[in-house]
Short mmCIF file of C-alpha atoms and ligand atoms in Angstrom, two decimals:
data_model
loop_
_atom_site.label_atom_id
_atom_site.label_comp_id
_atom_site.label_asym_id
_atom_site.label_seq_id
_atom_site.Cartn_x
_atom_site.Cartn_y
_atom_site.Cartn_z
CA UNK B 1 28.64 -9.89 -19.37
CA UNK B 2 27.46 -12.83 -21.66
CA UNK B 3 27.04 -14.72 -17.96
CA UNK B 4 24.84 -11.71 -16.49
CA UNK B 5 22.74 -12.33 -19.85
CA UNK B 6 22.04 -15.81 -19.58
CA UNK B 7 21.40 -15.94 -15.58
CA UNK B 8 18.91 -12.83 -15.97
CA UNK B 9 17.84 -14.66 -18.88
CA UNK B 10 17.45 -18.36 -16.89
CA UNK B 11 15.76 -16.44 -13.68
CA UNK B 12 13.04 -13.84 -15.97
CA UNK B 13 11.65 -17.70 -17.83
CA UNK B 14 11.67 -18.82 -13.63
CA UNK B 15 9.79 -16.15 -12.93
CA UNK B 16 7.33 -16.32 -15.55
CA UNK B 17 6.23 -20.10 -15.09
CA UNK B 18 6.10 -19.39 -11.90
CA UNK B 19 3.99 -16.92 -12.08
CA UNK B 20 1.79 -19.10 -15.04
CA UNK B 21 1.99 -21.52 -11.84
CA UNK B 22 0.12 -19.22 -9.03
CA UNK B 23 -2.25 -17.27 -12.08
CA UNK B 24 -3.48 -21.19 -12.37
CA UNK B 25 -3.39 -21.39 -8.61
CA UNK B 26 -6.13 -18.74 -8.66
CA UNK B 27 -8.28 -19.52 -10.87
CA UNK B 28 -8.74 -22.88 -8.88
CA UNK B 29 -9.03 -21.53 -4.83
CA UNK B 30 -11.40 -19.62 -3.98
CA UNK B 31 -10.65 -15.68 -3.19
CA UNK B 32 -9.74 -13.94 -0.39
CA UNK B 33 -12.85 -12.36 2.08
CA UNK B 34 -13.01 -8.71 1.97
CA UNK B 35 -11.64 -7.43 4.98
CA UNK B 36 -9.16 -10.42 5.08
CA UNK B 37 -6.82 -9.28 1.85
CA UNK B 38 -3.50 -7.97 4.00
CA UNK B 39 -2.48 -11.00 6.49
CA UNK B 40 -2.88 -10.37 9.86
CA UNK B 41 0.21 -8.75 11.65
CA UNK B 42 1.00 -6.93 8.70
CA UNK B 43 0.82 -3.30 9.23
CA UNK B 44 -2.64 -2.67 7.01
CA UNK B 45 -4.57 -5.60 8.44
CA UNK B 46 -7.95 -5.33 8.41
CA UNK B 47 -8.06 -1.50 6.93
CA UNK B 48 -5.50 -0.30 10.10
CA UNK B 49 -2.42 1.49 8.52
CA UNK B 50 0.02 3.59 10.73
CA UNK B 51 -0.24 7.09 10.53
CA UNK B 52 0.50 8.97 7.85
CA UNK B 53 3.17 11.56 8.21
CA UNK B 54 3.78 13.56 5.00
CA UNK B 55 7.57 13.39 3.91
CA UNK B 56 10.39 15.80 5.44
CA UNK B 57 13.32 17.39 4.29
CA UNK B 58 15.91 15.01 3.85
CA UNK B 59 13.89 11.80 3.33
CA UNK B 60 14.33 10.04 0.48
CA UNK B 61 11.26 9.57 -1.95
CA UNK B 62 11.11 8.17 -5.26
CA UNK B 63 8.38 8.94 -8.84
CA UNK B 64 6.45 5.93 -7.17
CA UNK B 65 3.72 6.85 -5.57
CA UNK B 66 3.10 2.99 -4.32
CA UNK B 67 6.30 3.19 -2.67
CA UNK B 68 6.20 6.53 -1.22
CA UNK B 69 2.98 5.86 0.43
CA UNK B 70 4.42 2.92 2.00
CA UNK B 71 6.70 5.15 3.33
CA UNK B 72 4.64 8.15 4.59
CA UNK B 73 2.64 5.56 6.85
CA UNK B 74 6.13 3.93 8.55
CA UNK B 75 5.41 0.68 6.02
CA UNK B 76 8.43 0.91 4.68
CA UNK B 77 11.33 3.14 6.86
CA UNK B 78 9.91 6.77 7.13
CA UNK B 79 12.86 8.25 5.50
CA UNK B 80 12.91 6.05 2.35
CA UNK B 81 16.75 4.95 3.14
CA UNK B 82 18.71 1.65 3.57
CA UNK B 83 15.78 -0.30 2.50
CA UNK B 84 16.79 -4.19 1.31
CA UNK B 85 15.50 -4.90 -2.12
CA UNK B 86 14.12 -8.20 -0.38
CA UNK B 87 12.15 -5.75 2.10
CA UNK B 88 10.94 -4.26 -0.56
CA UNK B 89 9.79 -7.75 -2.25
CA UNK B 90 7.86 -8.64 1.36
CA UNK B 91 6.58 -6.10 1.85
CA UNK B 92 4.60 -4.96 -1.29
CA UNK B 93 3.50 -8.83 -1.40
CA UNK B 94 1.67 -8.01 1.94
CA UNK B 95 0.78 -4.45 1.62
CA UNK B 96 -0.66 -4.28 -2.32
CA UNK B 97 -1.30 -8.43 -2.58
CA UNK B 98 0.67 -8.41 -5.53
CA UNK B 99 1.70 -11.86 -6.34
CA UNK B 100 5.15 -12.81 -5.49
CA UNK B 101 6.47 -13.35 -8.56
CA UNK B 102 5.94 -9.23 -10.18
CA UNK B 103 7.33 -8.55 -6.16
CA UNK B 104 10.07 -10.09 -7.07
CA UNK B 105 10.64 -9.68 -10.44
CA UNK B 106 10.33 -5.60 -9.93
CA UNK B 107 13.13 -5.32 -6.92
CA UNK B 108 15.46 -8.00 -9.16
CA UNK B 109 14.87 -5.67 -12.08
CA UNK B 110 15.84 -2.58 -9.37
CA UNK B 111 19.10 -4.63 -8.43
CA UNK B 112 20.30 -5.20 -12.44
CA UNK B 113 19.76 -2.12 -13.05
CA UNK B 114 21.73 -0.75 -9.87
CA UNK B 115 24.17 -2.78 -10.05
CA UNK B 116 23.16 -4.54 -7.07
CA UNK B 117 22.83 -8.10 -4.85
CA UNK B 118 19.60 -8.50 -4.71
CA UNK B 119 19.95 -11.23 -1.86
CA UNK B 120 22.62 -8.61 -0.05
CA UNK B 121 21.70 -4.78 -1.33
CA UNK B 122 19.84 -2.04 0.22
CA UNK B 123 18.15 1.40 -1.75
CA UNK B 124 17.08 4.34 -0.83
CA UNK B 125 13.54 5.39 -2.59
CA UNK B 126 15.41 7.67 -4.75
CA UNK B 127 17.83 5.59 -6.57
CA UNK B 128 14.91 3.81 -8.03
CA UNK B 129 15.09 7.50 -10.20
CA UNK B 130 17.25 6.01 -12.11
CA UNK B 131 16.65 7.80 -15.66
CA UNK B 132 15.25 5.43 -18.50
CA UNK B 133 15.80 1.99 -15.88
CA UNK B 134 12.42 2.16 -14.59
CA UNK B 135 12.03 6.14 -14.10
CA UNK B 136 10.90 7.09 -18.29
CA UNK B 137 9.72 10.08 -19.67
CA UNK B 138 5.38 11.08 -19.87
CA UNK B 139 4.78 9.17 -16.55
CA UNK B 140 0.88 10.44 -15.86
CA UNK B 141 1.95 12.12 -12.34
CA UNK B 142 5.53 13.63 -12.49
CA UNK B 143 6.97 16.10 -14.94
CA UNK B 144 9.47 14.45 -17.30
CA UNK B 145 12.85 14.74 -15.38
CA UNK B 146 14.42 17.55 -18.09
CA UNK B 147 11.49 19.47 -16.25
CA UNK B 148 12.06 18.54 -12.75
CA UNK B 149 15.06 16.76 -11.65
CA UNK B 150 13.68 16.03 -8.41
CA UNK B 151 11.29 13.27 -9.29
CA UNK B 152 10.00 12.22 -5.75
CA UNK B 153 7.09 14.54 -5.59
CA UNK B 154 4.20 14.37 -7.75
CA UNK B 155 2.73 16.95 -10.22
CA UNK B 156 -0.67 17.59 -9.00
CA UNK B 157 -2.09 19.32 -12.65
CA UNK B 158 -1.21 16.12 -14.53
CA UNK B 159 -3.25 13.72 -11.58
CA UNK B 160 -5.77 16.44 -11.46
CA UNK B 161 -6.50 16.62 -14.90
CA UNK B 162 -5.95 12.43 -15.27
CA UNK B 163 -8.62 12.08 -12.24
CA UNK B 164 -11.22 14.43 -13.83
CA UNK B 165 -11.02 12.84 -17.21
CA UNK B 166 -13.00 9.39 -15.27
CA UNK B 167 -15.47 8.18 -17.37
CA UNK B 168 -16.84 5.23 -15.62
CA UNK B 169 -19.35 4.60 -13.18
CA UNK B 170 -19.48 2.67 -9.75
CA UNK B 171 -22.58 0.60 -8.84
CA UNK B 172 -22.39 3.10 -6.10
CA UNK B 173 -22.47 6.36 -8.72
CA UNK B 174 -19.01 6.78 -7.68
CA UNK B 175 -16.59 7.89 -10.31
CA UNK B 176 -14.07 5.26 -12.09
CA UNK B 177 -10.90 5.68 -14.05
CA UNK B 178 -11.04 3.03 -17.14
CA UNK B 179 -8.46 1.42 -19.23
CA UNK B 180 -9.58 4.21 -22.41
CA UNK B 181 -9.21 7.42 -20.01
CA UNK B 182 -5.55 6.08 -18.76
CA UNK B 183 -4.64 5.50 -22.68
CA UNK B 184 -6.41 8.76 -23.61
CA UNK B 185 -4.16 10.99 -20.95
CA UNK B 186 -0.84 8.67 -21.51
CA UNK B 187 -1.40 9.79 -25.15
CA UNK B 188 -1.46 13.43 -24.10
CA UNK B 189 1.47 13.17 -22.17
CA UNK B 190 3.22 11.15 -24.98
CA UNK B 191 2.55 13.88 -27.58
CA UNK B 192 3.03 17.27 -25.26
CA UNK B 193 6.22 15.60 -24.22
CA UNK B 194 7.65 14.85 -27.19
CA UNK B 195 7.02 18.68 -28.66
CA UNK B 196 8.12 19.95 -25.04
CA UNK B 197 11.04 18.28 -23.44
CA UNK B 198 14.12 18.81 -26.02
CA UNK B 199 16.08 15.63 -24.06
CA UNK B 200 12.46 13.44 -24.84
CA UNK B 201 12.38 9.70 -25.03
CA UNK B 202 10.76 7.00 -24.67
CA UNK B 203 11.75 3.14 -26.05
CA UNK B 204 9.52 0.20 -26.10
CA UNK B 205 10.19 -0.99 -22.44
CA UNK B 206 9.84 2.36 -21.55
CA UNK B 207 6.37 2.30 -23.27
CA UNK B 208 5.70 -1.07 -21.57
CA UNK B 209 6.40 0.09 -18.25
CA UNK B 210 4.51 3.16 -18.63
CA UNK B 211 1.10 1.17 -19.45
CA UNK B 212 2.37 -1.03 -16.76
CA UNK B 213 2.31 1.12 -13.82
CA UNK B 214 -0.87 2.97 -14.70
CA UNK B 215 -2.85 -0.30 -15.08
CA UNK B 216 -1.61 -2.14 -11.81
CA UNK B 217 -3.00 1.18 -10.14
CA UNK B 218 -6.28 0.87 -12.00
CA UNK B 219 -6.59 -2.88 -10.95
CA UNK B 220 -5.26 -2.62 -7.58
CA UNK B 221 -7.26 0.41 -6.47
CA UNK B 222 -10.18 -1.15 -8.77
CA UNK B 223 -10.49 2.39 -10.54
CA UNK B 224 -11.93 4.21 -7.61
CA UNK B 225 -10.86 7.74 -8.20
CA UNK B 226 -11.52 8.81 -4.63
CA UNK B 227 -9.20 6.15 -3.62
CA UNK B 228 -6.60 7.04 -6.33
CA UNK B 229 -6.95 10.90 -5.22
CA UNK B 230 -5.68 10.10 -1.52
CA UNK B 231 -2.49 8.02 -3.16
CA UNK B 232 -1.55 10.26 -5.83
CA UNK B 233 -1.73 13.03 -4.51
CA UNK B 234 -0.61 12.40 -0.91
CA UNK B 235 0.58 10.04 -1.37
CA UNK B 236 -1.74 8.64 1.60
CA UNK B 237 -3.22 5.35 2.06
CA UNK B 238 -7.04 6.19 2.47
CA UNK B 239 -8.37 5.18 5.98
CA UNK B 240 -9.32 1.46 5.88
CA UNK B 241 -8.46 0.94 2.43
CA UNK B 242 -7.22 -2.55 1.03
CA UNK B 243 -6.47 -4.10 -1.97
CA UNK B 244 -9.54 -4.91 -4.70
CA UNK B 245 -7.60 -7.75 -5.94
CA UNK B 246 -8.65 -10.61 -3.88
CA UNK B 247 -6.91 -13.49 -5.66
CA UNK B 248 -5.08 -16.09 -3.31
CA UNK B 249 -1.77 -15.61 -4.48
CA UNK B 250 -2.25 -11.74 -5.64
CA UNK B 251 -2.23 -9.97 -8.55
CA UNK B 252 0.49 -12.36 -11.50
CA UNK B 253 1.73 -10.77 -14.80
CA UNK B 254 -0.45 -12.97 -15.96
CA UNK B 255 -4.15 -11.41 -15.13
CA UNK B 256 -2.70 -7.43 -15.43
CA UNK B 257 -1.38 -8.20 -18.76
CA UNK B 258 -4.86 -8.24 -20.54
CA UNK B 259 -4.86 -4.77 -18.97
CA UNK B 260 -1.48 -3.47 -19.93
CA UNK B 261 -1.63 -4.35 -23.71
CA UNK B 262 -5.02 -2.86 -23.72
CA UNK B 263 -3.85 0.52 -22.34
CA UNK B 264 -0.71 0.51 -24.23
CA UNK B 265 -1.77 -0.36 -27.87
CA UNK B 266 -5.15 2.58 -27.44
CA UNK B 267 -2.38 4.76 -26.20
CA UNK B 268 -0.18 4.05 -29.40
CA UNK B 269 -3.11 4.46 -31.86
CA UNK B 270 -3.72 7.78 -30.06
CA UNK B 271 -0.91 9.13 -30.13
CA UNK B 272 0.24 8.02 -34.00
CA UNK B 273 -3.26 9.70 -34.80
CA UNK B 274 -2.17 12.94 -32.59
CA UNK B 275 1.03 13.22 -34.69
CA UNK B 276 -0.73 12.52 -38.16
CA UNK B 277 -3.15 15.59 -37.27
CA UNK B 278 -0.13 17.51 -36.73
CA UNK B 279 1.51 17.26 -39.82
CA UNK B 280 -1.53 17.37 -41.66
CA UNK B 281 -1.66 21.33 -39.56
CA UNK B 282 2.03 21.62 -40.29
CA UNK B 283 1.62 21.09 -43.91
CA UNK B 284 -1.86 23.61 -44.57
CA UNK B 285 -0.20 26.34 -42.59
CA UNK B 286 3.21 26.02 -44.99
CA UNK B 287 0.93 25.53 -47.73
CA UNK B 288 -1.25 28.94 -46.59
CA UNK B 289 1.88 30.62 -45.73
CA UNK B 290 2.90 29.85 -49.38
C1 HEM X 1 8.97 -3.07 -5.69
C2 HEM X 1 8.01 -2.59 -6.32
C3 HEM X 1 8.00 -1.33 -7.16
C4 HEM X 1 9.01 -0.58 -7.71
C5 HEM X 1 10.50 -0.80 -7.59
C6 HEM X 1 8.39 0.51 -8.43
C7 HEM X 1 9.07 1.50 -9.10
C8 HEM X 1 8.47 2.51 -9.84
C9 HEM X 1 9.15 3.52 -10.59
C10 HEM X 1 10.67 3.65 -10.72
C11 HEM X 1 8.22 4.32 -11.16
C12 HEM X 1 8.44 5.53 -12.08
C13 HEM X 1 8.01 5.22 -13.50
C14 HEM X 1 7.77 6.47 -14.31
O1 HEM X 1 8.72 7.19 -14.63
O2 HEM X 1 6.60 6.76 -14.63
C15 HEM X 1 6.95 3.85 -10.73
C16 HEM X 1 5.76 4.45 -11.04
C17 HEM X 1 4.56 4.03 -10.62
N1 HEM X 1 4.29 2.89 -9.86
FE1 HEM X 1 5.65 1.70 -8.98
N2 HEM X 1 7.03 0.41 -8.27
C18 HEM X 1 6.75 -0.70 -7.51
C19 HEM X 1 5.52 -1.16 -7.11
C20 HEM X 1 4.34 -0.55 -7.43
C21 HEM X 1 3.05 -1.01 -7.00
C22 HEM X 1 2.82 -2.20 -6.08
C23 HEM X 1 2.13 -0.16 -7.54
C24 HEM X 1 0.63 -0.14 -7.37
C25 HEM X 1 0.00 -0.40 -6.27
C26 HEM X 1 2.84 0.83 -8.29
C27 HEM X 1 2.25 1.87 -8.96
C28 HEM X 1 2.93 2.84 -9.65
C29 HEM X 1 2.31 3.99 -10.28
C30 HEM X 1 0.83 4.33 -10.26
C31 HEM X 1 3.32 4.74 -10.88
C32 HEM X 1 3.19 6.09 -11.59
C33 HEM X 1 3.10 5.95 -13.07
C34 HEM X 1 3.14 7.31 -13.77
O3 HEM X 1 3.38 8.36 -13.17
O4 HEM X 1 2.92 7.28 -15.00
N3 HEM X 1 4.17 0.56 -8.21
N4 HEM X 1 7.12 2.73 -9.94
#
């Protein structure tokens, strides 16, 4: 046990000097060309995905709509079973351009908490459901799992209502999600889920996580809500879409964090302000109530 600790210790500092390493790497090469950001040969190349082909009964889907989309275009196997957790590391690199340090950090993170070889071990989308490993409750586009055990599908109110609450503006006029609408729903969720799901919670990783997934999205689909419609919802991979980040060695820990602990610290003073409001209501209706 005290081993585990120290090697999962020993590989997460690895991981994050490495990743220090190709954030530096980066900032020093020039970017990728447009058109150019999934290699060549790689299913996605050049805006060309397989078809998409919407989920059956019996395949195996997971609360990540990144991953299921992979899956719905043949990406990853079309059933969502048997997949290697270093499958899963390759092909996220090539697919998202994520760098390969969060593409491996995420699957080793998947094997700990499974129980698993990461170098040996296979999933199926759905283990990754895991309650409170990665899977937490007030995600933005599934109902907490006390709700709906099934978390593979998405909740379309919660990505309808996230998508419509854009603020921003494209040079195009297009709509944009921003870092303050994600905190602004994530707070929402935080507070209705608390009051609504008797089984709530939510720890600091948890938190972490949370911000963590919604702001990879924002930087990876650069915001565009007509983009972020199609995966949501669909779960689809819009028709020559690619990656907006164009960095060398894809998007590090280090660039998305500026992101994260912006999301996540607006989402906490949100949501302490939500719950001062409601005791301040709690107190004038005892107090009217005599
Ligand atoms: C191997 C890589 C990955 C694994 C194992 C993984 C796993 C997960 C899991 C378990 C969740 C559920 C968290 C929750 O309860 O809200 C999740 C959510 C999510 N992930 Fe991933 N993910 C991976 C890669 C990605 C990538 C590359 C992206 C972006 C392109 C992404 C975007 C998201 C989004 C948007 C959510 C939904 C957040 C929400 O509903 O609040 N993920 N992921």
């Amino acid at each position: 046990m005290v081993l585990k600790g120290i090697i999962a210790a020993v590989q997460n500092l690895y991981i994050l000097t490495w990743d220090v390493g190709l954030f530096t790497f980066n900032l020093l090469t020039p970017n990728l060309k447009p058109g150019h950001v999934v290699p060549e040969g790689h299913p996605g190349a050049r805006g060309s995905w397989p078809e998409y082909i919407a989920p059956k009964e019996g395949d195996s889907r997971c609360s990540c709509p990144a991953l299921n989309a992979l899956a719905n275009h043949g990406v990853l196997p079309r059933d969502g079973k048997s997949i290697s957790l270093r499958e899963l590391t390759r092909t996220v690199r090539a697919a998202y351009n994520f760098s390969p340090s969060f593409c491996y950090f995420v699957p080793l993170y998947c094997a700990r908490m499974l129980g698993k070889d990461y170098n040996q071990d296979a999933v199926d989308l759905s283990e990754l459901d895991l309650h409170n490993g990665i899977e937490h409750d007030a995600s933005l586009t599934r109902q907490d799992k006390y709700h709906e055990p099934n978390q593979g599908t998405p909740y379309i109110p919660y990505i309808e209502e996230l998508l419509a609450s854009s603020s921003g503006k494209a040079l195009d006029g297009s709509a944009l999600l921003t870092p303050d609408d994600l905190a602004r729903f994530s707070a929402k969720r935080r507070t209705e889920a608390a009051s609504s799901n008797p089984e709530f919670s939510l720890d600091c990783i948890h938190k972490i996580f949370g911000s963590s997934n919604s702001s990879t999205m924002l930087t990876i689909m650069g915001g565009r809500v007509k983009d972020l419609e199609s995966f949501l919802i669909e779960e689809r991979i819009p028709d020559g879409w690619e990656s907006r980040v164009l960095s060398r060695k894809g998007l590090t820990f280090q660039a998305f964090n500026k992101t994260v602990i912006k999301v996540e610290c607006k989402t906490r003073n949100l949501t302490n302000k939500a719950k001062k409001e409601k005791t301040v209501r709690a107190t004038v209706l005892r107090y009217l109530l005599g």
